[in-house]
Coordinates of C-alpha atoms in Angstrom, one line a residue:
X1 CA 20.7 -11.3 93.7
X2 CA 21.0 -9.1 90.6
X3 CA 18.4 -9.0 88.6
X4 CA 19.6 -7.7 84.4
X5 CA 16.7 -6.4 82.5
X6 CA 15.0 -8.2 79.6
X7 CA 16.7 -8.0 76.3
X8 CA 14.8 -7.3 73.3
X9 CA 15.3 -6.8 70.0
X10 CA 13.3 -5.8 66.5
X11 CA 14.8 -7.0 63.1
X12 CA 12.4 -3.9 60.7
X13 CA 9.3 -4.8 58.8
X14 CA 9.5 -7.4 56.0
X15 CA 11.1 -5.6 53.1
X16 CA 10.5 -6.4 48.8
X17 CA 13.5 -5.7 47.1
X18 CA 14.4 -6.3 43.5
X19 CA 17.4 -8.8 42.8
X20 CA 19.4 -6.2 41.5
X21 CA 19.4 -4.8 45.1
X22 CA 21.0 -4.8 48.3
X23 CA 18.6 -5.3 51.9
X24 CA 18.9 -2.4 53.5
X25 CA 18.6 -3.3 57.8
X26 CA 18.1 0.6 59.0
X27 CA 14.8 0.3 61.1
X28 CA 15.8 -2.8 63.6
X29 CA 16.1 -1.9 67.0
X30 CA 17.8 -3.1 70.7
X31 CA 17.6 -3.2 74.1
X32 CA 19.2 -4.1 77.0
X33 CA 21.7 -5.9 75.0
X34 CA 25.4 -6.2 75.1
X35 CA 25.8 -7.1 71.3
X36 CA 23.8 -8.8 68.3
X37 CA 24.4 -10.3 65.2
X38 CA 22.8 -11.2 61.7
X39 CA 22.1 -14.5 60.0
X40 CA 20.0 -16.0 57.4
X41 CA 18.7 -18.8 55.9
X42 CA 20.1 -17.6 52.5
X43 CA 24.0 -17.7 51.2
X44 CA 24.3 -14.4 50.9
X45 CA 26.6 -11.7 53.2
X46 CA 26.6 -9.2 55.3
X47 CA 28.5 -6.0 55.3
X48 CA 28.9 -6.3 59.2
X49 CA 27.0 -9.0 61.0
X50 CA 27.4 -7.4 64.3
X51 CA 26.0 -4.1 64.0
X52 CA 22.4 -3.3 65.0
X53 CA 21.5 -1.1 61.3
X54 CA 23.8 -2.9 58.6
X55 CA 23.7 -4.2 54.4
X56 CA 22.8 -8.0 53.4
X57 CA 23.9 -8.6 49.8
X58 CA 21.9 -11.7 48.0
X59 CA 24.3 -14.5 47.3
X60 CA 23.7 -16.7 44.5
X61 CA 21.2 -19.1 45.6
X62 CA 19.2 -15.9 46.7
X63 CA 19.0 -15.1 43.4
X64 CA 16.7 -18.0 42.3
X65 CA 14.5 -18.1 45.8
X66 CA 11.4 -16.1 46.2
X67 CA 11.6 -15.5 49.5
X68 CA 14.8 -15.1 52.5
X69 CA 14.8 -14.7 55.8
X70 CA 17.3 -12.6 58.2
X71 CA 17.5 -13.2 62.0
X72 CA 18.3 -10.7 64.5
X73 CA 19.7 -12.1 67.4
X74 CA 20.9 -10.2 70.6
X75 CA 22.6 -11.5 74.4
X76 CA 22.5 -9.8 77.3
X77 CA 24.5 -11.8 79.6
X78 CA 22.7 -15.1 81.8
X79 CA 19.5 -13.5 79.7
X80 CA 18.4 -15.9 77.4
X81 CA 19.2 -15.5 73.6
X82 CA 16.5 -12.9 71.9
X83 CA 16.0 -13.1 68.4
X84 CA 13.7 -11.4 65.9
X85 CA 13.2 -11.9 62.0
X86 CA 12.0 -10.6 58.6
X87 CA 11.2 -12.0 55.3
X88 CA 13.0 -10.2 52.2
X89 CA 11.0 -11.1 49.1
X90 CA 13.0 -10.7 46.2
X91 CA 11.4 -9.8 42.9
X92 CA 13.1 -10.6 39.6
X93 CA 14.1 -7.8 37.4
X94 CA 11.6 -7.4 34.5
X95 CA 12.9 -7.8 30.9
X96 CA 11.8 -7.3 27.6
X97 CA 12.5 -8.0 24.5
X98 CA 11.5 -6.1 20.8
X99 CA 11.2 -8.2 17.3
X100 CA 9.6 -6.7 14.1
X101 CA 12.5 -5.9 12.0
X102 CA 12.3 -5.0 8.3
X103 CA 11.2 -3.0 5.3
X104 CA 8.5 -0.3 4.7
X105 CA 7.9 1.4 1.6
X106 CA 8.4 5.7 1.7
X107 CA 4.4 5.9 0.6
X108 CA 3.4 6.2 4.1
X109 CA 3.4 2.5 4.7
X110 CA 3.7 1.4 8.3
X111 CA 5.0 -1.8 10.1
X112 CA 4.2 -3.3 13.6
X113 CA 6.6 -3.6 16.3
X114 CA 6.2 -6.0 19.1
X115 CA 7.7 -6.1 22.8
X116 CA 7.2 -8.9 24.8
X117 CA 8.0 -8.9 28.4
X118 CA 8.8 -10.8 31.7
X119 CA 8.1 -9.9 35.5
X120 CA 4.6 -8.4 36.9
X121 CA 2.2 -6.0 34.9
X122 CA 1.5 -3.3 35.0
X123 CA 4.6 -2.5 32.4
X124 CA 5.5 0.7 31.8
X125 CA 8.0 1.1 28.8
X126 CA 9.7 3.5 26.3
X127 CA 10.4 3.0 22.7
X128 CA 12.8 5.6 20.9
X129 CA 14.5 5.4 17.9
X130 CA 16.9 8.6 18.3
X131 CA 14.6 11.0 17.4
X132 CA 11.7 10.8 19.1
X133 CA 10.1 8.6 22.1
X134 CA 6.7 7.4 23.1
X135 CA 6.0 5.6 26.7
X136 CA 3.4 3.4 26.9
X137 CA 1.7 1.3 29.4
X138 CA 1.1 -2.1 29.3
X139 CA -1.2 -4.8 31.7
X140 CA -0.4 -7.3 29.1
X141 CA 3.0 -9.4 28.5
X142 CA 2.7 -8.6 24.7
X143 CA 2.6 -5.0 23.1
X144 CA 2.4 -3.5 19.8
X145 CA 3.7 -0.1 18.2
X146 CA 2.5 1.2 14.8
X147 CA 5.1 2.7 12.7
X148 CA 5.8 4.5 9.5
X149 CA 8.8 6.0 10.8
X150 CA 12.5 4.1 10.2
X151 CA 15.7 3.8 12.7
X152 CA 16.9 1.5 15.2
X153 CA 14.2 1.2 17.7
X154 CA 14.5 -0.1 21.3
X155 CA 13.5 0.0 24.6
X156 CA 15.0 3.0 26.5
X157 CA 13.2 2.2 30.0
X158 CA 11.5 -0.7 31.6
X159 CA 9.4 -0.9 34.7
X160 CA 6.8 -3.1 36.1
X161 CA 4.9 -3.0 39.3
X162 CA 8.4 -3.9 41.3
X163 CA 11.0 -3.2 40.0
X164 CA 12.6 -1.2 37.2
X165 CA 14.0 -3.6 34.3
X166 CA 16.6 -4.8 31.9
X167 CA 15.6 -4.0 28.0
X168 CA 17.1 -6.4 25.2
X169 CA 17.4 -6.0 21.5
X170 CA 17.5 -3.7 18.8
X171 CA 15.4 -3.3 15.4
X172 CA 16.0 -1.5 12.5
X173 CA 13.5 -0.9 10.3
X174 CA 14.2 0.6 6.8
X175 CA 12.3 2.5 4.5
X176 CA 12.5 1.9 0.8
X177 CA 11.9 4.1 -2.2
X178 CA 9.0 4.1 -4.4
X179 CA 9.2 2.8 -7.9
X180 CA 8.1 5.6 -10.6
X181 CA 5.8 3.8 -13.5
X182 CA 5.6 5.7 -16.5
X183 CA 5.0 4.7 -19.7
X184 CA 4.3 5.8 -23.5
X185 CA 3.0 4.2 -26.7
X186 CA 3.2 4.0 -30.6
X187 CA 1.1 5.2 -31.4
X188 CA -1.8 5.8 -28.6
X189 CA -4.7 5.5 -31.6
X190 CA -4.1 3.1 -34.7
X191 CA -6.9 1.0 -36.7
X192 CA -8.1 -2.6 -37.3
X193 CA -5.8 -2.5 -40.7
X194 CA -2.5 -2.0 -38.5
X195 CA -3.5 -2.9 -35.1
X196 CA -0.2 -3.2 -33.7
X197 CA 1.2 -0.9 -30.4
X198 CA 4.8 -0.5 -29.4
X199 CA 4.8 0.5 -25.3
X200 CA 7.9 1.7 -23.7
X201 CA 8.7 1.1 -20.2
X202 CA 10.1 4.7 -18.8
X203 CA 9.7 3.5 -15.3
X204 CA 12.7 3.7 -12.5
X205 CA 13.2 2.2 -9.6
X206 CA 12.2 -1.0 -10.5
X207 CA 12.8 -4.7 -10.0
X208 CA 10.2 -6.4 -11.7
X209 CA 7.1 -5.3 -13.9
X210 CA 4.1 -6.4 -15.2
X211 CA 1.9 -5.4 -18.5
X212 CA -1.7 -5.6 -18.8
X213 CA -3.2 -4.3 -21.8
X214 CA -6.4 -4.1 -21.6
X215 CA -7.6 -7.0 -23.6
X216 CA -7.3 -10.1 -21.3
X217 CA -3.5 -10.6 -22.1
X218 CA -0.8 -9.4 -19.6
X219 CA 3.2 -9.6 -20.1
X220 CA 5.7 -9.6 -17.2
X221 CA 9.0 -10.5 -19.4
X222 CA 9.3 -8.1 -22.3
X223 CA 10.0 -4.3 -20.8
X224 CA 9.1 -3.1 -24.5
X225 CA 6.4 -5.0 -25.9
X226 CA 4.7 -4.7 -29.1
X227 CA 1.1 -5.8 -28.9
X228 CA -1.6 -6.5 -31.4
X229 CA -5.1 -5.7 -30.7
X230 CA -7.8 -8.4 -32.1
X231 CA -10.5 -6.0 -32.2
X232 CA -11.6 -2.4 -32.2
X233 CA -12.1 -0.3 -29.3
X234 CA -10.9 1.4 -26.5
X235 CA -8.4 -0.1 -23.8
X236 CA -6.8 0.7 -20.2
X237 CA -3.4 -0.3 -20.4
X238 CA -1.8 -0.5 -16.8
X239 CA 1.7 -0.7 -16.3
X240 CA 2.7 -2.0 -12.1
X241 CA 6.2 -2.0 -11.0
X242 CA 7.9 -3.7 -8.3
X243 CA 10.5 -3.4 -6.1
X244 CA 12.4 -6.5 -4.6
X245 CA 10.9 -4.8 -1.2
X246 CA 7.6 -5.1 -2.2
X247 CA 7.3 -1.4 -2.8
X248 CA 4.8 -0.6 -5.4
X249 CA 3.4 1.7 -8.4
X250 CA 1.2 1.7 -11.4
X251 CA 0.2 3.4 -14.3
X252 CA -3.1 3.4 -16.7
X253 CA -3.0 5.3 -20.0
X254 CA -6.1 4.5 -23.1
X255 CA -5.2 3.3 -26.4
X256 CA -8.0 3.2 -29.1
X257 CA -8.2 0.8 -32.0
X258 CA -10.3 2.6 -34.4
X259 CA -12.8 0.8 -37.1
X260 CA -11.4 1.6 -40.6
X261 CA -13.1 4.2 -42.5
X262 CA -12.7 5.4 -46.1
X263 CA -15.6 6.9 -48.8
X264 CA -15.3 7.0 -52.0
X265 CA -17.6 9.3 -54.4
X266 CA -17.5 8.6 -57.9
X267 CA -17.9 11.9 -60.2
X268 CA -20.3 11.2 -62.7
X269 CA -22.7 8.2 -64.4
X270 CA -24.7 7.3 -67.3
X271 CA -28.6 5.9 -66.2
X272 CA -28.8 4.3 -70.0
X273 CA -29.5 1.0 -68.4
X274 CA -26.6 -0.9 -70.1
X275 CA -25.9 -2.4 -67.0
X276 CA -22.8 0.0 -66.4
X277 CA -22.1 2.6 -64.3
X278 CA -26.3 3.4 -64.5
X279 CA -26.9 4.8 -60.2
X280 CA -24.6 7.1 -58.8
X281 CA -23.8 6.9 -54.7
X282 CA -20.5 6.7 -52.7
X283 CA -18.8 3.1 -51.2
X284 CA -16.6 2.7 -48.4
X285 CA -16.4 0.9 -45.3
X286 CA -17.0 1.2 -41.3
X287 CA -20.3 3.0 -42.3
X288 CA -23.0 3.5 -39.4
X289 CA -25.3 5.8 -40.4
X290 CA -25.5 7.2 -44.2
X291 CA -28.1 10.2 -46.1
X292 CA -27.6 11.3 -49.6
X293 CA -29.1 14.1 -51.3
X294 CA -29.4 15.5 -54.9
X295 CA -29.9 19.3 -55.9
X296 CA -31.0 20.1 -59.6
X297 CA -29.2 23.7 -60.6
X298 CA -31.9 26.0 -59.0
X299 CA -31.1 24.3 -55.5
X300 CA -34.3 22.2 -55.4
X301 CA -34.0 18.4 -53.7
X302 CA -34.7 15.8 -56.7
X303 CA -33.7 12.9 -54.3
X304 CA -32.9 11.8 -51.4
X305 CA -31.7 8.1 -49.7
X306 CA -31.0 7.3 -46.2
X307 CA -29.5 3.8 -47.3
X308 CA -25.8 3.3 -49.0
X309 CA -27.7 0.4 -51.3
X310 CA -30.3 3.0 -52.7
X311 CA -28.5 4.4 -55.0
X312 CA -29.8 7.5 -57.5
X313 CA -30.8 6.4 -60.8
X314 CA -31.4 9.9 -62.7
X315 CA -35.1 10.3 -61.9
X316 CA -36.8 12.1 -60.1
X317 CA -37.7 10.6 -56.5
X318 CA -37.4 7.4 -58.1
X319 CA -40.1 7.9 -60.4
X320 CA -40.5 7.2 -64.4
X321 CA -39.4 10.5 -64.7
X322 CA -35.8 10.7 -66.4
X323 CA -34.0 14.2 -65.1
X324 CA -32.4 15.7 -68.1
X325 CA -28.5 15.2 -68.8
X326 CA -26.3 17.7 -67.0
X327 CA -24.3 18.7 -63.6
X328 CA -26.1 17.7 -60.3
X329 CA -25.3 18.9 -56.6
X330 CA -24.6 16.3 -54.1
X331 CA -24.7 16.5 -50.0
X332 CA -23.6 13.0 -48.4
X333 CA -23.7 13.1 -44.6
X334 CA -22.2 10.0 -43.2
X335 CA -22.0 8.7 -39.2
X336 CA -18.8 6.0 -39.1
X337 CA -18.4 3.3 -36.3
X338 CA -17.1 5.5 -33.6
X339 CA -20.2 8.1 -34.4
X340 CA -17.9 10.3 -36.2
X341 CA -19.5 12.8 -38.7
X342 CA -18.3 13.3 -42.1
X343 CA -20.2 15.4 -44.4
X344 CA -19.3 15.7 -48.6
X345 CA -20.6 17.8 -50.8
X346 CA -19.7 18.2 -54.6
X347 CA -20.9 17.7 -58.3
X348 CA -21.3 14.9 -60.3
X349 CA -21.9 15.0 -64.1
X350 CA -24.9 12.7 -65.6
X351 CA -24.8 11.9 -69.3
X352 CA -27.3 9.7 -71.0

């Protein structure tokens, strides 16, 4: 009787490839064998079944199962059949994919890209758009990036906790110039008589514009309006531009709409109570504020009046007292509506 030692035989650990992989077979062992040979449940091949160390490449309905198993089998003559196995998990490849395309505005604006990806986190990813590159890490299946550069972005490299990955698309994000507002007026200061303002839009770059002049009333169809102001004062006048990006700029310039103003000082007057031309003061309009004062020959005050209806009537202080007939000195001070002073001085001749 001959007795033929036991046969044995070791397939390897279980192994985790990525499907974009081949199973390596190098750590499976033998003994006492006189050959062996591969199988497995899968549909994939072998580069030589019947060597001990040897190459299974994933057929296509490997692709799609999580899991395949390889068989080691080995004879050794009247010895029964020995066979040992291993499971090959098979991870997918990891993808991802970039959306976020379009316009920023060359003012330092900024846009948000977004990846999305497939497979198992942790991701770890790079973004480049030629120039530069920033990697990033990721235990989410969404991710954003902050921009305010332009170029066609994508993802340069993909890994997740398997296996590295596949990247898909490309974005291009472009950056748009800045519109230039600009604007003058005719004239920047009128008054209430001719309140009317001619603006001319000297902006570039532009699409679209809008007026708003200050007053409650805005124009967005007439690049060269001619506005009329309802009542006096001062008014911010903004001018925004557009682009058909969205890319924006404004101006704000003052125009005043002044109260009208004028004085008039007659030159002399006859106090003979006839009922004409018997007081002397000055008339105008847009008047705030108003003193007069009279100045016989030596210099010395005869009157005074802080109120345009007080007029002098040739006396003294506005008493019974008739000053005599002759040449007067006159100061008027007066404060208009926009607090402006304006002083007069002068002669005026009284007759009786």
């Amino acid at each position: 009787i001959e007795f033929i030692e036991e046969s044995t035989v070791f397939a390897g650990n279980d192994i985790q490839i990525c499907n974009n992989e081949e199973v390596v077979l190098s750590n499976a062992f033998e003994e006492s064998t006189i050959s062996v040979f591969w199988n497995s449940d899968g549909d994939g091949s072998f580069l030589n079944s019947n060597t001990i160390n040897t190459v299974y490449s994933l057929g296509n309905n490997d692709l799609s199962s999580d899991t395949i198993i390889l068989i080691l089998s080995g004879v050794n003559q009247a010895c029964p059949l020995v066979a040992d196995s291993l499971i090959v998990t098979i991870r997918p490849q990891p993808t991802s994919n970039l959306i976020g395309e379009g316009d920023i505005c060359d003012d330092g604006s900024s846009t948000t890209i977004y990846a999305s990806f497939t497979g198992t986190p942790p991701f770890n990813y790079t973004i480049e758009n030629g120039i530069f590159n920033t990697q990033h890490i990721t235990n989410n299946f969404t991710d954003s990036l902050t921009t305010t550069d332009d170029g066609f972005f994508l993802i340069s490299s993909l890994e997740d906790k398997y296996c590295e990955g596949i990247s898909n698309g490309v974005i291009q994000i472009i950056k748009r110039p800045i519109p230039i507002a600009e604007f003058s007026a005719h004239p920047f200061e009128t008054d209430i008589e001719d309140p009317f303002i001619q603006f001319i839009n000297q902006s570039y770059l532009l699409d679209k514009f809008i007026w708003s002049f200050g007053d409650g009333n805005n124009d967005s169809l007439t690049k060269n309006p001619i506005h009329k102001y309802d009542s006096t004062g001062t008014y911010r006048v903004q001018l925004e531009v557009e682009t058909d990006y969205g890319c924006k700029d404004s101006i704000s310039r003052n125009v005043t709409i002044h109260p009208v103003f004028y004085f008039y000082i007659p030159n002399s007057f006859t106090p003979d109570n006839d009922g004409l031309n018997d007081s002397f003061t000055g008339k105008g309009l847009g008047i705030q504020n108003f003193r007069m004062e009279i100045y016989n020959r030596w210099g010395g005050l005869i009157f005074e009046s802080n109120q345009i209806e007080k007029p002098w009537n040739g006396t003294y202080f506005d008493s019974n007292k008739n000053v005599p007939t002759g040449i007067y000195k006159y100061r008027i001070t007066i404060v208009d509506e926009i607090n402006k002073l304006h002083e007069y001085t002068g002669e005026v001749h009284l007759t009786r």
